[in-house]
Short mmCIF file of C-alpha atoms in Angstrom, two decimals:
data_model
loop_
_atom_site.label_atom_id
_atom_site.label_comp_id
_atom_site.label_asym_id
_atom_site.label_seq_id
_atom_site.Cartn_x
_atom_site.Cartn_y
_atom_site.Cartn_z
CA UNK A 1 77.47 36.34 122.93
CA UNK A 2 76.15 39.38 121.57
CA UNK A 3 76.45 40.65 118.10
CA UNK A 4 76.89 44.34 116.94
CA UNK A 5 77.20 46.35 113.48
CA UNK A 6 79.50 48.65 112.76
CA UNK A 7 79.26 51.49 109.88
CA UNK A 8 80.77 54.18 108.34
CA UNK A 9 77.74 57.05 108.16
CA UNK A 10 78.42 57.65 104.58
CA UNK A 11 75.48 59.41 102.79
CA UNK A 12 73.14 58.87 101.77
CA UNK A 13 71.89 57.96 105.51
CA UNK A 14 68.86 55.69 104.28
CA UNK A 15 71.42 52.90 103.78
CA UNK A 16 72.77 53.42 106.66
CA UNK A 17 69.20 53.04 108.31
CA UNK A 18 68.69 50.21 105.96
CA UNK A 19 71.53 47.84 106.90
CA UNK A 20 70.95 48.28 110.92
CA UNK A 21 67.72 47.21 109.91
CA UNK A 22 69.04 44.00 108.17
CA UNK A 23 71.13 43.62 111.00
CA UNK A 24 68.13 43.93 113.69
CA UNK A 25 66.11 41.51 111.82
CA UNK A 26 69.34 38.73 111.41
CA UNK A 27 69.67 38.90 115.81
CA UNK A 28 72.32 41.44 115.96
CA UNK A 29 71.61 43.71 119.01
CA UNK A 30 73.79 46.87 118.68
CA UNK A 31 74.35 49.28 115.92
CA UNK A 32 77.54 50.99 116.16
CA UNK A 33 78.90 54.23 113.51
CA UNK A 34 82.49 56.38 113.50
CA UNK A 35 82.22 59.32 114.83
CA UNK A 36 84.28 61.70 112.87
CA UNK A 37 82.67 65.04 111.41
CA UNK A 38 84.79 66.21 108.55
CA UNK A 39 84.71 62.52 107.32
CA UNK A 40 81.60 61.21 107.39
CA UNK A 41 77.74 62.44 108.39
CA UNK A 42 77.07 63.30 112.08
CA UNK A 43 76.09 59.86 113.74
CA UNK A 44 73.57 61.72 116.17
CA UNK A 45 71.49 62.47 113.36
CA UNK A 46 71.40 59.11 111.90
CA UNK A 47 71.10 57.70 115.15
CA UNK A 48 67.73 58.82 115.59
CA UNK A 49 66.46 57.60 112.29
CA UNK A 50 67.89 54.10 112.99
CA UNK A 51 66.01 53.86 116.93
CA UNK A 52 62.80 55.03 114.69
CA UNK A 53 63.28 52.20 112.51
CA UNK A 54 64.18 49.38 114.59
CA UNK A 55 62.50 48.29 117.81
CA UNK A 56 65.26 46.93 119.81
CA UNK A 57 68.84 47.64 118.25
CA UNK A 58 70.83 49.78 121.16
CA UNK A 59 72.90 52.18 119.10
CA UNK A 60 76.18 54.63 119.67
CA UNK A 61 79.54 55.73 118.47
CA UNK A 62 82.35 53.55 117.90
CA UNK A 63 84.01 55.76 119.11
CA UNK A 64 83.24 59.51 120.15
CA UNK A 65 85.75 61.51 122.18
CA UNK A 66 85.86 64.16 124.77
CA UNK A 67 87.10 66.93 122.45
CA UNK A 68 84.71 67.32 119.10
CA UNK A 69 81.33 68.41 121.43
CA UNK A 70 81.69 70.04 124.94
CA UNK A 71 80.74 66.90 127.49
CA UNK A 72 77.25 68.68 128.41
CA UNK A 73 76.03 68.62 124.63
CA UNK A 74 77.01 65.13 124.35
CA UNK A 75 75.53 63.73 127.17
CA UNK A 76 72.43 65.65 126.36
CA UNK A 77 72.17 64.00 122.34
CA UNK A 78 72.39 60.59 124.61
CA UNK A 79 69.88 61.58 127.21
CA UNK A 80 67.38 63.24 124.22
CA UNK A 81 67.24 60.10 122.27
CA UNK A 82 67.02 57.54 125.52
CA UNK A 83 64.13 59.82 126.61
CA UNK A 84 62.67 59.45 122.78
CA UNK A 85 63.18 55.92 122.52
CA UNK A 86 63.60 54.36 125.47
CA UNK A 87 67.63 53.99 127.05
CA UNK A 88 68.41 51.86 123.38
CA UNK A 89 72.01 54.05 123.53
CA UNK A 90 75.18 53.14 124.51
CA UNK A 91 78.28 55.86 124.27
CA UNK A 92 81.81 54.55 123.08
CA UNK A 93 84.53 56.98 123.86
CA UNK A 94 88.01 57.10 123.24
CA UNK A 95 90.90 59.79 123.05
CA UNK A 96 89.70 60.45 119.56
CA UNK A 97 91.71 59.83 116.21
CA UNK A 98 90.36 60.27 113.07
CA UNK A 99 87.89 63.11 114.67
CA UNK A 100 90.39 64.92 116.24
CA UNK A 101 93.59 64.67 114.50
CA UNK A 102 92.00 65.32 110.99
CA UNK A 103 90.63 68.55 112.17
CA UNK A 104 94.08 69.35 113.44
CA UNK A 105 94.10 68.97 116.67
CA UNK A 106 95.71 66.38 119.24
CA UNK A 107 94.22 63.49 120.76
CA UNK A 108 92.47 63.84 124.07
CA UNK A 109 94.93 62.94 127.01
CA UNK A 110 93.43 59.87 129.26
CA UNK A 111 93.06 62.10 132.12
CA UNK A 112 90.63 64.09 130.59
CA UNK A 113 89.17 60.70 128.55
CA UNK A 114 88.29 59.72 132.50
CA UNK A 115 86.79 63.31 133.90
CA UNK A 116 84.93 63.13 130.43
CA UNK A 117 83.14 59.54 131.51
CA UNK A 118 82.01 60.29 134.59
CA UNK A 119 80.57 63.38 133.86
CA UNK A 120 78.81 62.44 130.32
CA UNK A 121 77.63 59.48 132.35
CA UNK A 122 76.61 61.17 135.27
CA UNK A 123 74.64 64.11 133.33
CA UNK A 124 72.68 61.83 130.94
CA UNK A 125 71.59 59.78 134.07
CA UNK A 126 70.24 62.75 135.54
CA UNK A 127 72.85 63.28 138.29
CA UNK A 128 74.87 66.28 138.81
CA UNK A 129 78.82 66.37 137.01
CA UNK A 130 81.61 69.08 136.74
CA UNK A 131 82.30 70.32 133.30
CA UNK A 132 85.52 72.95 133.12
CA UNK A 133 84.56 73.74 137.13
CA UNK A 134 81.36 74.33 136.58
CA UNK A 135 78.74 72.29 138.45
CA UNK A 136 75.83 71.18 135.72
CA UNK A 137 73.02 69.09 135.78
CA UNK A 138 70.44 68.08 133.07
CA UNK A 139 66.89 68.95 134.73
CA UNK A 140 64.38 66.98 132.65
CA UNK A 141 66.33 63.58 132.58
CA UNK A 142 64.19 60.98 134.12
CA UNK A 143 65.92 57.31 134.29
CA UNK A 144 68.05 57.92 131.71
CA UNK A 145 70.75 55.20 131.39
CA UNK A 146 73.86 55.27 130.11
CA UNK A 147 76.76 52.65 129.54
CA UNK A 148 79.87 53.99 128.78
CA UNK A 149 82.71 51.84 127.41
CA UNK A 150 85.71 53.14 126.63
CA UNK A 151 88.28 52.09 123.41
CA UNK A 152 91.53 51.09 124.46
CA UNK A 153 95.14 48.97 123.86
CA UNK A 154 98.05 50.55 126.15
CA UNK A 155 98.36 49.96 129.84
CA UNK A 156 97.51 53.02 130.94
CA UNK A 157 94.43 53.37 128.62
CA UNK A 158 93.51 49.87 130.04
CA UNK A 159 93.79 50.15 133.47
CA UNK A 160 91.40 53.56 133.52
CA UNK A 161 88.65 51.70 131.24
CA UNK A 162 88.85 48.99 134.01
CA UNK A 163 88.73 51.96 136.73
CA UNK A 164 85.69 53.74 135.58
CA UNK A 165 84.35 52.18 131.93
CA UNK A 166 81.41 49.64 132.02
CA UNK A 167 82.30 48.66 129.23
CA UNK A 168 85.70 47.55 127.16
CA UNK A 169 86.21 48.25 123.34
CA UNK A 170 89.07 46.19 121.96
CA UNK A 171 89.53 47.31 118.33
CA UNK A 172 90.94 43.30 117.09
CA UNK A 173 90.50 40.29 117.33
CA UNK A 174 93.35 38.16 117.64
CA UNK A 175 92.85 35.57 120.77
CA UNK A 176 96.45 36.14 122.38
CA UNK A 177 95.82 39.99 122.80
CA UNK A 178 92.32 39.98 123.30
CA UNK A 179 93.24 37.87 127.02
CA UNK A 180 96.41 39.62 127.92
CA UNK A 181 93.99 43.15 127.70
CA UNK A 182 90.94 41.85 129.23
CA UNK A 183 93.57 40.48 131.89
CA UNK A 184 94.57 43.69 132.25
CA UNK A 185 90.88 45.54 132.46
CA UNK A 186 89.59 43.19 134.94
CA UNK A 187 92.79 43.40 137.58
CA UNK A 188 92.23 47.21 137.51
CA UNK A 189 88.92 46.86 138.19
CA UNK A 190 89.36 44.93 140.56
CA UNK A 191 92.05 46.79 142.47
CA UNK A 192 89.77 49.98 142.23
CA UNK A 193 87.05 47.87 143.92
CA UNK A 194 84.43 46.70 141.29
CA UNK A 195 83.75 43.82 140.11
CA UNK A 196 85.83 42.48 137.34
CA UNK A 197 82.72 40.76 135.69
CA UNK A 198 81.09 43.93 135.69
CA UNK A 199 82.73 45.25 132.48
CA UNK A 200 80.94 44.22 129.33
CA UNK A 201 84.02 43.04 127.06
CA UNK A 202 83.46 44.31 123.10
CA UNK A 203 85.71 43.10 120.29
CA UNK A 204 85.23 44.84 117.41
CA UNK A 205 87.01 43.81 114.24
CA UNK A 206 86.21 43.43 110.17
CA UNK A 207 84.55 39.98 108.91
CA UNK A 208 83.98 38.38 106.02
CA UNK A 209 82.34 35.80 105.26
CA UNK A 210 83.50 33.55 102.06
CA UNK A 211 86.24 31.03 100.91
CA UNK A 212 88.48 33.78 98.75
CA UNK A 213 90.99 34.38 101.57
CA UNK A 214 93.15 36.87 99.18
CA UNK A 215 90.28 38.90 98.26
CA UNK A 216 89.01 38.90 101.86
CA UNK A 217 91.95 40.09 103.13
CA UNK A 218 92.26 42.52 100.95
CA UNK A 219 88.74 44.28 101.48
CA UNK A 220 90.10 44.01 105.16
CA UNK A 221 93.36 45.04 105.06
CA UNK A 222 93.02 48.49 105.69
CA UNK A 223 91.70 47.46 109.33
CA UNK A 224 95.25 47.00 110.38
CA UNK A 225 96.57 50.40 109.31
CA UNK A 226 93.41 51.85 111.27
CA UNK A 227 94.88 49.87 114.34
CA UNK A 228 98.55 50.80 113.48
CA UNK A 229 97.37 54.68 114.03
CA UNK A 230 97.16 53.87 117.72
CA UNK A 231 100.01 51.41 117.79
CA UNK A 232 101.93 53.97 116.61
CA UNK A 233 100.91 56.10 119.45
CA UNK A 234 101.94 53.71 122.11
CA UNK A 235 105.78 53.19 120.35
CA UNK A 236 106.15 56.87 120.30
CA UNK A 237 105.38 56.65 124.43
CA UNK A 238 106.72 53.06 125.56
CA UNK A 239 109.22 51.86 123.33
CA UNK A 240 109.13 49.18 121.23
CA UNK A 241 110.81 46.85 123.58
CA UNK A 242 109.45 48.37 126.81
CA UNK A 243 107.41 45.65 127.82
CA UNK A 244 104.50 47.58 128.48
CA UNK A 245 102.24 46.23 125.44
CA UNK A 246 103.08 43.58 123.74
CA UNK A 247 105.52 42.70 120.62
CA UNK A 248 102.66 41.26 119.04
CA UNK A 249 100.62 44.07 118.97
CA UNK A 250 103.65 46.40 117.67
CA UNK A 251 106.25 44.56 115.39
CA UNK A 252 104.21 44.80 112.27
CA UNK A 253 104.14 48.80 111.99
CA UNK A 254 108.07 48.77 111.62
CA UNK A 255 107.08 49.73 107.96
CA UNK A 256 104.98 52.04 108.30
CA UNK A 257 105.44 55.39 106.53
CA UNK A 258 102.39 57.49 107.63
CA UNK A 259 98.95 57.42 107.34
CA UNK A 260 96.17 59.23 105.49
CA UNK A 261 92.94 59.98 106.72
CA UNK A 262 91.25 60.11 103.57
CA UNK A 263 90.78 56.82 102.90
CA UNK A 264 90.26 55.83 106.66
CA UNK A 265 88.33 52.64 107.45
CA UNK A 266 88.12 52.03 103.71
CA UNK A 267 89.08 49.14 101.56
CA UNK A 268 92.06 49.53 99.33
CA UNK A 269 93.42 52.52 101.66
CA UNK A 270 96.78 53.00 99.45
CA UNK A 271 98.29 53.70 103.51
CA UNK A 272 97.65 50.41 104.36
CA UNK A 273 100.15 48.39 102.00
CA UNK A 274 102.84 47.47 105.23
CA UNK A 275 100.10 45.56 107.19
CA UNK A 276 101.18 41.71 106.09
CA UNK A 277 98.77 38.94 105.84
CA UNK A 278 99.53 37.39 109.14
CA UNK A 279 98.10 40.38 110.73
CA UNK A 280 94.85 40.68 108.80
CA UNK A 281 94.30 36.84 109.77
CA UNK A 282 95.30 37.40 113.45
CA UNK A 283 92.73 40.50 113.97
CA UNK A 284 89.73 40.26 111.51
CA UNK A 285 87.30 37.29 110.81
CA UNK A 286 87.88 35.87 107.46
CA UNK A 287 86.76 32.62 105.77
CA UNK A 288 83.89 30.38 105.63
CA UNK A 289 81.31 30.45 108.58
CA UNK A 290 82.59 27.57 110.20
CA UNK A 291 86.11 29.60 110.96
CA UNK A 292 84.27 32.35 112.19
CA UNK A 293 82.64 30.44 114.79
CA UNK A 294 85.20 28.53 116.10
CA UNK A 295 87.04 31.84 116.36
CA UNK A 296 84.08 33.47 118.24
CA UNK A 297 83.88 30.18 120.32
CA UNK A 298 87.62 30.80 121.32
CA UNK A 299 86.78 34.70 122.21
CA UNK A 300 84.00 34.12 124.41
CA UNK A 301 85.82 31.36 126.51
CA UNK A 302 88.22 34.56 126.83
CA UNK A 303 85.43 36.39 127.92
CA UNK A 304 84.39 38.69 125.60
CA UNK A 305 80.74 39.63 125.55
CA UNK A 306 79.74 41.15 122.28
CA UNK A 307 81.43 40.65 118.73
CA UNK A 308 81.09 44.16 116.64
CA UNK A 309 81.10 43.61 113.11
CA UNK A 310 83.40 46.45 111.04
CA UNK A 311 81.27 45.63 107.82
CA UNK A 312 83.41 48.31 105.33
CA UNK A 313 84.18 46.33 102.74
CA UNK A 314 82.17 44.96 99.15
CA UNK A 315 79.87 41.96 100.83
CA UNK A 316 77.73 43.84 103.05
CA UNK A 317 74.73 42.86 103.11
CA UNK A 318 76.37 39.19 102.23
CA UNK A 319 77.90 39.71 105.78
CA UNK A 320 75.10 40.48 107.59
CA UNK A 321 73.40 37.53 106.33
CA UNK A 322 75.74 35.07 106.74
CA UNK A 323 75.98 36.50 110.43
CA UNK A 324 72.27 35.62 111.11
CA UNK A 325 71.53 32.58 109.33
CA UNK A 326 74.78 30.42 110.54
CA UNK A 327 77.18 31.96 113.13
CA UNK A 328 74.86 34.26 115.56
CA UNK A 329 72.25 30.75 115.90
CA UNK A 330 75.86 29.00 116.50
CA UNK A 331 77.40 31.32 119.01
CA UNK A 332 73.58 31.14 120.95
CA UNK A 333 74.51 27.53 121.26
#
């Protein structure tokens, strides 16, 4: 199993830089950031600082969007820094959230999400795409690679990552949903004709490493109001009893009131107060090592390939640590 990092680019940038270094040195082997403009630094920036400083950490956005940068710009940032540093990048897309909805605008509809992959995929590897009808290609690319998995949780959302994605971003961690989605990824892959195996399966979720469950859960708890943003989404278009995604992915936002984007991805978000312990247990890591590998251990049997670590909370660099001297060596096992 493979091990990422994700951040927040808050400034200043050199810590940023700094704890994808840490990470790098303690066997992680991707380096993942938000991707929201208004809230935090541009990640393309940072990005290039972090490839500079490392030697083999792959890096991208966790996750960008088809609507914040036209699809040639974006697949242009990717192809400049593979070309500079050698195809370390991999993009994470989604229909956009944070990015999108705090700048006032909607999020991205999933046909668009698909046009957008093929052509920022095609166009960083050199090959010629269709942006708005216009036929483009990106002249000086030279075997530029680029892996493009998308963020998902509704079946619809699921069923294009397994159509066109080569890779699958599940934003939790709990074992139950993690196979009925990857279920669902690999039979739509397979009905469009690919290989199943062929999609790289992410889980990304908070951890925290320790053996004060209440304050753990509370430096994590705003993970599941992040979640309930797109939860909320798929009510508003299924039904909660439509049997399209599953009651226990939705029952728990029945009190929510709202949500505010300030505080996003931030411990002690005040909009966060509905999620109940149950669900900070059932999608984050919490606990001593030992529970986070036999969690992990449970994961991988369900396929999943990489474990990204949302490391937003007070223990850091603690995290990171703990990560590299006890559960990565456990999980190579």
């Amino acid at each position: 199993m493979d091990f990422g990092l994700v951040l927040q680019t808050d400034p200043p940038a050199s810590r940023v830089v700094s704890l994808m270094k840490r990470a790098e040195r303690n066997g992680f082997s991707h380096g993942w950031t938000f991707d929201s403009a208004v809230l935090w630094q541009e990640p393309f920036v940072v990005y290039s600082q972090i490839l500079a400083n490392t030697t083999t950490l792959k890096v991208g956005p966790m996750v960008t969007n088809p609507g914040t940068r036209t699809w040639e710009v974006t697949a242009s940032t990717f192809a400049t820094l593979n070309d500079m540093f050698g195809n370390r990048t991999v993009c994470g897309i989604g229909r956009g959230d944070s990015a999108m909805r705090v700048a006032g605008r909607r999020p991205n509809t999933l046909a668009r999400l698909g046009e957008a992959i093929d052509a920022i995929r095609d166009l960083a590897e050199g090959r010629e795409a269709e942006v708005d009808g216009q036929p483009l290609r990106i002249p000086w690319v030279r075997d530029g690679k680029l892996p493009v998995w998308m963020a998902a949780y509704g079946p619809k959302a699921l069923a294009l990552t397994g159509r066109k994605a080569d890779g699958f971003i599940l934003q939790l961690a709990d074992p139950y949903l993690t196979e009925w989605m990857v279920k669902a990824v690999r039979a739509a892959a397979e009905e469009a004709g690919r290989d199943p195996a062929s999609v790289t399966i992410c889980v990304a979720a908070p951890a925290y490493v320790g053996d004060d469950l209440a304050h753990a859960r509370e430096q994590c708890r705003w993970f599941g109001g992040m979640v309930g943003n797109h939860v909320a989404d798929l009510v508003s278009r299924y039904g909660e009893h439509s049997g399209m995604v599953p009651e226990a992915l939705t029952a728990y936002i029945k009190e929510r009131h709202g949500y505010d984007y300030s505080h996003h991805g931030r411990a002690g978000n005040p909009s966060t107060d509905f999620v109940p312990d149950e669900i900070v247990d059932r999608f984050c890591l919490l606990g001593p090592a030992e529970a986070h590998i036999e969690k992990l251990r449970t994961l991988r049997e369900l396929g999943v390939d990489q474990f990204a670590v949302y490391d937003m909370h007070d223990a850091q660099e603690t995290t990171i640590d703990a990560y590299g001297a006890e559960i990565i060596p456990a999980l190579d096992s």
